[in-house]
Amino acid sequence: MPGNTPGEALRELKEQQRTVIRLMYYLECSVAQAAEHLGIPPGTVKSRAFYAVRALRKALEKQDVLGE
């Protein structure tokens, strides 16, 4: 099934959310490091990460990638 991949779900995120996901999960930056890199407060990083993960989960469940 083309388009049913985590990569496709990532591309559907807002750019700000995608950037936070890349920093925190792919590059393994801490919240403080991501905040410093982006020039935003740590709370904003946490919020973007929370909503990004929630959106990814929804997209993957909709695509039945998670099998739930």
PDB file of N, CA, C and O in Angstrom:
ATOM      1  N   MET A   1       0.830  -1.188   0.000  1.00  0.00           N
ATOM      2  CA  MET A   1       0.000   0.000   0.000  1.00  0.00           C
ATOM      3  C   MET A   1       0.874   1.251   0.000  1.00  0.00           C
ATOM      4  O   MET A   1       1.435   1.605   1.024  1.00  0.00           O
ATOM      5  N   PRO A   2       1.044   1.901  -1.117  1.00  0.00           N
ATOM      6  CA  PRO A   2       1.861   3.111  -1.153  1.00  0.00           C
ATOM      7  C   PRO A   2       1.267   4.198  -0.274  1.00  0.00           C
ATOM      8  O   PRO A   2       0.060   4.350  -0.174  1.00  0.00           O
ATOM      9  N   GLY A   3       2.144   4.961   0.349  1.00  0.00           N
ATOM     10  CA  GLY A   3       1.687   6.078   1.173  1.00  0.00           C
ATOM     11  C   GLY A   3       1.384   5.708   2.611  1.00  0.00           C
ATOM     12  O   GLY A   3       1.094   6.565   3.410  1.00  0.00           O
ATOM     13  N   ASN A   4       1.450   4.436   2.935  1.00  0.00           N
ATOM     14  CA  ASN A   4       1.143   4.018   4.293  1.00  0.00           C
ATOM     15  C   ASN A   4       2.420   3.734   5.071  1.00  0.00           C
ATOM     16  O   ASN A   4       2.653   2.628   5.520  1.00  0.00           O
ATOM     17  N   THR A   5       3.228   4.745   5.220  1.00  0.00           N
ATOM     18  CA  THR A   5       4.488   4.575   5.930  1.00  0.00           C
ATOM     19  C   THR A   5       4.640   5.673   6.969  1.00  0.00           C
ATOM     20  O   THR A   5       4.018   6.725   6.868  1.00  0.00           O
ATOM     21  N   PRO A   6       5.477   5.424   7.964  1.00  0.00           N
ATOM     22  CA  PRO A   6       5.753   6.498   8.927  1.00  0.00           C
ATOM     23  C   PRO A   6       6.313   7.743   8.255  1.00  0.00           C
ATOM     24  O   PRO A   6       6.014   8.861   8.659  1.00  0.00           O
ATOM     25  N   GLY A   7       7.111   7.563   7.200  1.00  0.00           N
ATOM     26  CA  GLY A   7       7.660   8.715   6.476  1.00  0.00           C
ATOM     27  C   GLY A   7       6.564   9.570   5.860  1.00  0.00           C
ATOM     28  O   GLY A   7       6.635  10.800   5.882  1.00  0.00           O
ATOM     29  N   GLU A   8       5.554   8.918   5.301  1.00  0.00           N
ATOM     30  CA  GLU A   8       4.419   9.653   4.736  1.00  0.00           C
ATOM     31  C   GLU A   8       3.680  10.408   5.838  1.00  0.00           C
ATOM     32  O   GLU A   8       3.276  11.548   5.652  1.00  0.00           O
ATOM     33  N   ALA A   9       3.500   9.763   6.971  1.00  0.00           N
ATOM     34  CA  ALA A   9       2.815  10.410   8.096  1.00  0.00           C
ATOM     35  C   ALA A   9       3.617  11.617   8.581  1.00  0.00           C
ATOM     36  O   ALA A   9       3.049  12.656   8.906  1.00  0.00           O
ATOM     37  N   LEU A  10       4.931  11.485   8.605  1.00  0.00           N
ATOM     38  CA  LEU A  10       5.790  12.608   9.011  1.00  0.00           C
ATOM     39  C   LEU A  10       5.638  13.794   8.077  1.00  0.00           C
ATOM     40  O   LEU A  10       5.588  14.943   8.516  1.00  0.00           O
ATOM     41  N   ARG A  11       5.551  13.520   6.797  1.00  0.00           N
ATOM     42  CA  ARG A  11       5.424  14.609   5.823  1.00  0.00           C
ATOM     43  C   ARG A  11       4.102  15.356   5.957  1.00  0.00           C
ATOM     44  O   ARG A  11       3.984  16.484   5.505  1.00  0.00           O
ATOM     45  N   GLU A  12       3.117  14.734   6.579  1.00  0.00           N
ATOM     46  CA  GLU A  12       1.831  15.387   6.770  1.00  0.00           C
ATOM     47  C   GLU A  12       1.831  16.368   7.950  1.00  0.00           C
ATOM     48  O   GLU A  12       0.915  17.164   8.089  1.00  0.00           O
ATOM     49  N   LEU A  13       2.858  16.295   8.794  1.00  0.00           N
ATOM     50  CA  LEU A  13       2.938  17.206   9.947  1.00  0.00           C
ATOM     51  C   LEU A  13       3.234  18.630   9.489  1.00  0.00           C
ATOM     52  O   LEU A  13       3.813  18.850   8.421  1.00  0.00           O
ATOM     53  N   LYS A  14       2.911  19.570  10.353  1.00  0.00           N
ATOM     54  CA  LYS A  14       3.329  20.956  10.126  1.00  0.00           C
ATOM     55  C   LYS A  14       4.855  20.997  10.204  1.00  0.00           C
ATOM     56  O   LYS A  14       5.464  20.217  10.936  1.00  0.00           O
ATOM     57  N   GLU A  15       5.450  21.905   9.466  1.00  0.00           N
ATOM     58  CA  GLU A  15       6.917  22.010   9.431  1.00  0.00           C
ATOM     59  C   GLU A  15       7.511  22.156  10.831  1.00  0.00           C
ATOM     60  O   GLU A  15       8.524  21.538  11.155  1.00  0.00           O
ATOM     61  N   GLN A  16       6.896  22.974  11.678  1.00  0.00           N
ATOM     62  CA  GLN A  16       7.412  23.183  13.038  1.00  0.00           C
ATOM     63  C   GLN A  16       7.407  21.879  13.829  1.00  0.00           C
ATOM     64  O   GLN A  16       8.354  21.587  14.568  1.00  0.00           O
ATOM     65  N   GLN A  17       6.364  21.104  13.681  1.00  0.00           N
ATOM     66  CA  GLN A  17       6.279  19.826  14.387  1.00  0.00           C
ATOM     67  C   GLN A  17       7.306  18.840  13.836  1.00  0.00           C
ATOM     68  O   GLN A  17       7.964  18.130  14.591  1.00  0.00           O
ATOM     69  N   ARG A  18       7.433  18.804  12.535  1.00  0.00           N
ATOM     70  CA  ARG A  18       8.389  17.897  11.894  1.00  0.00           C
ATOM     71  C   ARG A  18       9.818  18.212  12.350  1.00  0.00           C
ATOM     72  O   ARG A  18      10.606  17.305  12.631  1.00  0.00           O
ATOM     73  N   THR A  19      10.130  19.484  12.464  1.00  0.00           N
ATOM     74  CA  THR A  19      11.468  19.896  12.900  1.00  0.00           C
ATOM     75  C   THR A  19      11.749  19.432  14.318  1.00  0.00           C
ATOM     76  O   THR A  19      12.832  18.910  14.614  1.00  0.00           O
ATOM     77  N   VAL A  20      10.786  19.589  15.197  1.00  0.00           N
ATOM     78  CA  VAL A  20      10.962  19.151  16.593  1.00  0.00           C
ATOM     79  C   VAL A  20      11.140  17.634  16.652  1.00  0.00           C
ATOM     80  O   VAL A  20      12.004  17.131  17.381  1.00  0.00           O
ATOM     81  N   ILE A  21      10.355  16.904  15.875  1.00  0.00           N
ATOM     82  CA  ILE A  21      10.489  15.444  15.847  1.00  0.00           C
ATOM     83  C   ILE A  21      11.878  15.047  15.368  1.00  0.00           C
ATOM     84  O   ILE A  21      12.526  14.176  15.953  1.00  0.00           O
ATOM     85  N   ARG A  22      12.354  15.699  14.309  1.00  0.00           N
ATOM     86  CA  ARG A  22      13.708  15.391  13.803  1.00  0.00           C
ATOM     87  C   ARG A  22      14.760  15.631  14.879  1.00  0.00           C
ATOM     88  O   ARG A  22      15.657  14.805  15.084  1.00  0.00           O
ATOM     89  N   LEU A  23      14.677  16.772  15.530  1.00  0.00           N
ATOM     90  CA  LEU A  23      15.680  17.107  16.543  1.00  0.00           C
ATOM     91  C   LEU A  23      15.638  16.145  17.726  1.00  0.00           C
ATOM     92  O   LEU A  23      16.673  15.649  18.167  1.00  0.00           O
ATOM     93  N   MET A  24      14.447  15.895  18.228  1.00  0.00           N
ATOM     94  CA  MET A  24      14.334  15.120  19.469  1.00  0.00           C
ATOM     95  C   MET A  24      14.445  13.614  19.267  1.00  0.00           C
ATOM     96  O   MET A  24      15.030  12.919  20.095  1.00  0.00           O
ATOM     97  N   TYR A  25      13.896  13.098  18.190  1.00  0.00           N
ATOM     98  CA  TYR A  25      13.850  11.648  18.021  1.00  0.00           C
ATOM     99  C   TYR A  25      14.900  11.106  17.060  1.00  0.00           C
ATOM    100  O   TYR A  25      15.377   9.997  17.244  1.00  0.00           O
ATOM    101  N   TYR A  26      15.262  11.862  16.037  1.00  0.00           N
ATOM    102  CA  TYR A  26      16.276  11.382  15.098  1.00  0.00           C
ATOM    103  C   TYR A  26      17.678  11.805  15.518  1.00  0.00           C
ATOM    104  O   TYR A  26      18.617  11.030  15.441  1.00  0.00           O
ATOM    105  N   LEU A  27      17.803  13.069  15.959  1.00  0.00           N
ATOM    106  CA  LEU A  27      19.117  13.570  16.365  1.00  0.00           C
ATOM    107  C   LEU A  27      19.347  13.446  17.863  1.00  0.00           C
ATOM    108  O   LEU A  27      20.414  13.790  18.360  1.00  0.00           O
ATOM    109  N   GLU A  28      18.316  12.980  18.588  1.00  0.00           N
ATOM    110  CA  GLU A  28      18.385  12.729  20.030  1.00  0.00           C
ATOM    111  C   GLU A  28      18.783  13.954  20.843  1.00  0.00           C
ATOM    112  O   GLU A  28      19.535  13.859  21.810  1.00  0.00           O
ATOM    113  N   CYS A  29      18.284  15.119  20.442  1.00  0.00           N
ATOM    114  CA  CYS A  29      18.502  16.338  21.216  1.00  0.00           C
ATOM    115  C   CYS A  29      17.570  16.340  22.432  1.00  0.00           C
ATOM    116  O   CYS A  29      16.452  15.837  22.360  1.00  0.00           O
ATOM    117  N   SER A  30      18.034  16.925  23.508  1.00  0.00           N
ATOM    118  CA  SER A  30      17.167  17.116  24.664  1.00  0.00           C
ATOM    119  C   SER A  30      16.206  18.264  24.361  1.00  0.00           C
ATOM    120  O   SER A  30      16.381  19.000  23.380  1.00  0.00           O
ATOM    121  N   VAL A  31      15.222  18.430  25.224  1.00  0.00           N
ATOM    122  CA  VAL A  31      14.295  19.545  25.067  1.00  0.00           C
ATOM    123  C   VAL A  31      15.069  20.857  25.100  1.00  0.00           C
ATOM    124  O   VAL A  31      14.854  21.746  24.270  1.00  0.00           O
ATOM    125  N   ALA A  32      16.002  20.972  26.036  1.00  0.00           N
ATOM    126  CA  ALA A  32      16.792  22.202  26.162  1.00  0.00           C
ATOM    127  C   ALA A  32      17.626  22.460  24.903  1.00  0.00           C
ATOM    128  O   ALA A  32      17.713  23.592  24.429  1.00  0.00           O
ATOM    129  N   GLN A  33      18.236  21.410  24.354  1.00  0.00           N
ATOM    130  CA  GLN A  33      19.043  21.561  23.144  1.00  0.00           C
ATOM    131  C   GLN A  33      18.176  21.965  21.952  1.00  0.00           C
ATOM    132  O   GLN A  33      18.565  22.842  21.167  1.00  0.00           O
ATOM    133  N   ALA A  34      17.016  21.333  21.820  1.00  0.00           N
ATOM    134  CA  ALA A  34      16.109  21.673  20.718  1.00  0.00           C
ATOM    135  C   ALA A  34      15.631  23.112  20.857  1.00  0.00           C
ATOM    136  O   ALA A  34      15.572  23.856  19.876  1.00  0.00           O
ATOM    137  N   ALA A  35      15.300  23.511  22.081  1.00  0.00           N
ATOM    138  CA  ALA A  35      14.848  24.883  22.325  1.00  0.00           C
ATOM    139  C   ALA A  35      15.929  25.886  21.946  1.00  0.00           C
ATOM    140  O   ALA A  35      15.657  26.904  21.297  1.00  0.00           O
ATOM    141  N   GLU A  36      17.146  25.600  22.341  1.00  0.00           N
ATOM    142  CA  GLU A  36      18.257  26.495  22.020  1.00  0.00           C
ATOM    143  C   GLU A  36      18.477  26.568  20.509  1.00  0.00           C
ATOM    144  O   GLU A  36      18.650  27.645  19.942  1.00  0.00           O
ATOM    145  N   HIS A  37      18.456  25.425  19.862  1.00  0.00           N
ATOM    146  CA  HIS A  37      18.660  25.369  18.404  1.00  0.00           C
ATOM    147  C   HIS A  37      17.583  26.163  17.661  1.00  0.00           C
ATOM    148  O   HIS A  37      17.885  26.864  16.694  1.00  0.00           O
ATOM    149  N   LEU A  38      16.337  26.049  18.127  1.00  0.00           N
ATOM    150  CA  LEU A  38      15.221  26.710  17.453  1.00  0.00           C
ATOM    151  C   LEU A  38      14.970  28.132  17.942  1.00  0.00           C
ATOM    152  O   LEU A  38      14.215  28.871  17.315  1.00  0.00           O
ATOM    153  N   GLY A  39      15.577  28.493  19.069  1.00  0.00           N
ATOM    154  CA  GLY A  39      15.374  29.829  19.622  1.00  0.00           C
ATOM    155  C   GLY A  39      13.974  30.028  20.195  1.00  0.00           C
ATOM    156  O   GLY A  39      13.408  31.120  20.085  1.00  0.00           O
ATOM    157  N   ILE A  40      13.431  28.953  20.784  1.00  0.00           N
ATOM    158  CA  ILE A  40      12.100  29.020  21.388  1.00  0.00           C
ATOM    159  C   ILE A  40      12.163  28.465  22.807  1.00  0.00           C
ATOM    160  O   ILE A  40      13.110  27.757  23.160  1.00  0.00           O
ATOM    161  N   PRO A  41      11.172  28.757  23.646  1.00  0.00           N
ATOM    162  CA  PRO A  41      11.178  28.237  25.011  1.00  0.00           C
ATOM    163  C   PRO A  41      11.023  26.711  25.036  1.00  0.00           C
ATOM    164  O   PRO A  41      10.374  26.123  24.159  1.00  0.00           O
ATOM    165  N   PRO A  42      11.586  26.069  26.070  1.00  0.00           N
ATOM    166  CA  PRO A  42      11.451  24.613  26.203  1.00  0.00           C
ATOM    167  C   PRO A  42       9.995  24.148  26.243  1.00  0.00           C
ATOM    168  O   PRO A  42       9.669  23.092  25.704  1.00  0.00           O
ATOM    169  N   GLY A  43       9.132  24.925  26.844  1.00  0.00           N
ATOM    170  CA  GLY A  43       7.720  24.564  26.894  1.00  0.00           C
ATOM    171  C   GLY A  43       7.103  24.477  25.508  1.00  0.00           C
ATOM    172  O   GLY A  43       6.239  23.626  25.248  1.00  0.00           O
ATOM    173  N   THR A  44       7.546  25.323  24.609  1.00  0.00           N
ATOM    174  CA  THR A  44       7.047  25.298  23.232  1.00  0.00           C
ATOM    175  C   THR A  44       7.535  24.039  22.516  1.00  0.00           C
ATOM    176  O   THR A  44       6.788  23.419  21.761  1.00  0.00           O
ATOM    177  N   VAL A  45       8.770  23.651  22.789  1.00  0.00           N
ATOM    178  CA  VAL A  45       9.308  22.409  22.215  1.00  0.00           C
ATOM    179  C   VAL A  45       8.474  21.228  22.694  1.00  0.00           C
ATOM    180  O   VAL A  45       8.065  20.372  21.901  1.00  0.00           O
ATOM    181  N   LYS A  46       8.197  21.178  23.990  1.00  0.00           N
ATOM    182  CA  LYS A  46       7.403  20.080  24.549  1.00  0.00           C
ATOM    183  C   LYS A  46       6.010  20.041  23.934  1.00  0.00           C
ATOM    184  O   LYS A  46       5.496  18.971  23.608  1.00  0.00           O
ATOM    185  N   SER A  47       5.408  21.197  23.786  1.00  0.00           N
ATOM    186  CA  SER A  47       4.062  21.272  23.214  1.00  0.00           C
ATOM    187  C   SER A  47       4.061  20.783  21.766  1.00  0.00           C
ATOM    188  O   SER A  47       3.201  19.981  21.363  1.00  0.00           O
ATOM    189  N   ARG A  48       5.006  21.256  20.982  1.00  0.00           N
ATOM    190  CA  ARG A  48       5.073  20.835  19.580  1.00  0.00           C
ATOM    191  C   ARG A  48       5.317  19.330  19.468  1.00  0.00           C
ATOM    192  O   ARG A  48       4.738  18.655  18.617  1.00  0.00           O
ATOM    193  N   ALA A  49       6.185  18.812  20.329  1.00  0.00           N
ATOM    194  CA  ALA A  49       6.465  17.373  20.310  1.00  0.00           C
ATOM    195  C   ALA A  49       5.214  16.578  20.682  1.00  0.00           C
ATOM    196  O   ALA A  49       4.888  15.574  20.041  1.00  0.00           O
ATOM    197  N   PHE A  50       4.493  17.031  21.689  1.00  0.00           N
ATOM    198  CA  PHE A  50       3.277  16.350  22.127  1.00  0.00           C
ATOM    199  C   PHE A  50       2.266  16.277  20.986  1.00  0.00           C
ATOM    200  O   PHE A  50       1.739  15.206  20.666  1.00  0.00           O
ATOM    201  N   TYR A  51       1.985  17.413  20.365  1.00  0.00           N
ATOM    202  CA  TYR A  51       0.993  17.446  19.299  1.00  0.00           C
ATOM    203  C   TYR A  51       1.474  16.703  18.048  1.00  0.00           C
ATOM    204  O   TYR A  51       0.667  16.103  17.334  1.00  0.00           O
ATOM    205  N   ALA A  52       2.765  16.731  17.797  1.00  0.00           N
ATOM    206  CA  ALA A  52       3.308  15.999  16.649  1.00  0.00           C
ATOM    207  C   ALA A  52       3.162  14.493  16.843  1.00  0.00           C
ATOM    208  O   ALA A  52       2.727  13.782  15.935  1.00  0.00           O
ATOM    209  N   VAL A  53       3.501  14.008  18.015  1.00  0.00           N
ATOM    210  CA  VAL A  53       3.387  12.577  18.293  1.00  0.00           C
ATOM    211  C   VAL A  53       1.920  12.149  18.225  1.00  0.00           C
ATOM    212  O   VAL A  53       1.591  11.098  17.667  1.00  0.00           O
ATOM    213  N   ARG A  54       1.041  12.979  18.751  1.00  0.00           N
ATOM    214  CA  ARG A  54      -0.390  12.671  18.699  1.00  0.00           C
ATOM    215  C   ARG A  54      -0.877  12.598  17.251  1.00  0.00           C
ATOM    216  O   ARG A  54      -1.603  11.674  16.870  1.00  0.00           O
ATOM    217  N   ALA A  55      -0.449  13.547  16.425  1.00  0.00           N
ATOM    218  CA  ALA A  55      -0.849  13.556  15.019  1.00  0.00           C
ATOM    219  C   ALA A  55      -0.276  12.342  14.279  1.00  0.00           C
ATOM    220  O   ALA A  55      -0.960  11.727  13.450  1.00  0.00           O
ATOM    221  N   LEU A  56       0.978  11.990  14.571  1.00  0.00           N
ATOM    222  CA  LEU A  56       1.579  10.811  13.948  1.00  0.00           C
ATOM    223  C   LEU A  56       0.825   9.541  14.325  1.00  0.00           C
ATOM    224  O   LEU A  56       0.546   8.693  13.480  1.00  0.00           O
ATOM    225  N   ARG A  57       0.506   9.414  15.597  1.00  0.00           N
ATOM    226  CA  ARG A  57      -0.222   8.236  16.065  1.00  0.00           C
ATOM    227  C   ARG A  57      -1.567   8.112  15.345  1.00  0.00           C
ATOM    228  O   ARG A  57      -1.929   7.040  14.869  1.00  0.00           O
ATOM    229  N   LYS A  58      -2.285   9.245  15.251  1.00  0.00           N
ATOM    230  CA  LYS A  58      -3.580   9.237  14.569  1.00  0.00           C
ATOM    231  C   LYS A  58      -3.430   8.827  13.111  1.00  0.00           C
ATOM    232  O   LYS A  58      -4.200   8.023  12.592  1.00  0.00           O
ATOM    233  N   ALA A  59      -2.445   9.408  12.431  1.00  0.00           N
ATOM    234  CA  ALA A  59      -2.238   9.117  11.015  1.00  0.00           C
ATOM    235  C   ALA A  59      -1.882   7.652  10.807  1.00  0.00           C
ATOM    236  O   ALA A  59      -2.397   7.004   9.893  1.00  0.00           O
ATOM    237  N   LEU A  60      -1.032   7.118  11.663  1.00  0.00           N
ATOM    238  CA  LEU A  60      -0.616   5.725  11.521  1.00  0.00           C
ATOM    239  C   LEU A  60      -1.743   4.763  11.866  1.00  0.00           C
ATOM    240  O   LEU A  60      -1.887   3.709  11.251  1.00  0.00           O
ATOM    241  N   GLU A  61      -2.561   5.113  12.845  1.00  0.00           N
ATOM    242  CA  GLU A  61      -3.722   4.283  13.165  1.00  0.00           C
ATOM    243  C   GLU A  61      -4.713   4.293  12.003  1.00  0.00           C
ATOM    244  O   GLU A  61      -5.269   3.257  11.642  1.00  0.00           O
ATOM    245  N   LYS A  62      -4.911   5.463  11.412  1.00  0.00           N
ATOM    246  CA  LYS A  62      -5.822   5.594  10.277  1.00  0.00           C
ATOM    247  C   LYS A  62      -5.338   4.740   9.102  1.00  0.00           C
ATOM    248  O   LYS A  62      -6.136   4.141   8.387  1.00  0.00           O
ATOM    249  N   GLN A  63      -4.031   4.694   8.916  1.00  0.00           N
ATOM    250  CA  GLN A  63      -3.439   3.899   7.832  1.00  0.00           C
ATOM    251  C   GLN A  63      -3.311   2.426   8.229  1.00  0.00           C
ATOM    252  O   GLN A  63      -2.864   1.604   7.456  1.00  0.00           O
ATOM    253  N   ASP A  64      -3.675   2.119   9.464  1.00  0.00           N
ATOM    254  CA  ASP A  64      -3.585   0.761  10.027  1.00  0.00           C
ATOM    255  C   ASP A  64      -2.140   0.249  10.061  1.00  0.00           C
ATOM    256  O   ASP A  64      -1.889  -0.941   9.934  1.00  0.00           O
ATOM    257  N   VAL A  65      -1.198   1.162  10.222  1.00  0.00           N
ATOM    258  CA  VAL A  65       0.213   0.791  10.322  1.00  0.00           C
ATOM    259  C   VAL A  65       0.505   0.258  11.721  1.00  0.00           C
ATOM    260  O   VAL A  65       1.311  -0.639  11.899  1.00  0.00           O
ATOM    261  N   LEU A  66      -0.177   0.788  12.734  1.00  0.00           N
ATOM    262  CA  LEU A  66       0.057   0.359  14.108  1.00  0.00           C
ATOM    263  C   LEU A  66      -0.690  -0.920  14.440  1.00  0.00           C
ATOM    264  O   LEU A  66      -0.438  -1.531  15.472  1.00  0.00           O
ATOM    265  N   GLY A  67      -1.629  -1.290  13.616  1.00  0.00           N
ATOM    266  CA  GLY A  67      -2.363  -2.531  13.847  1.00  0.00           C
ATOM    267  C   GLY A  67      -3.324  -2.478  14.999  1.00  0.00           C
ATOM    268  O   GLY A  67      -3.647  -3.486  15.601  1.00  0.00           O
ATOM    269  N   GLU A  68      -3.792  -1.294  15.335  1.00  0.00           N
ATOM    270  CA  GLU A  68      -4.746  -1.173  16.447  1.00  0.00           C
ATOM    271  C   GLU A  68      -6.151  -1.030  15.939  1.00  0.00           C
ATOM    272  O   GLU A  68      -6.441  -0.667  14.874  1.00  0.00           O
TER     273      GLU A  68
END
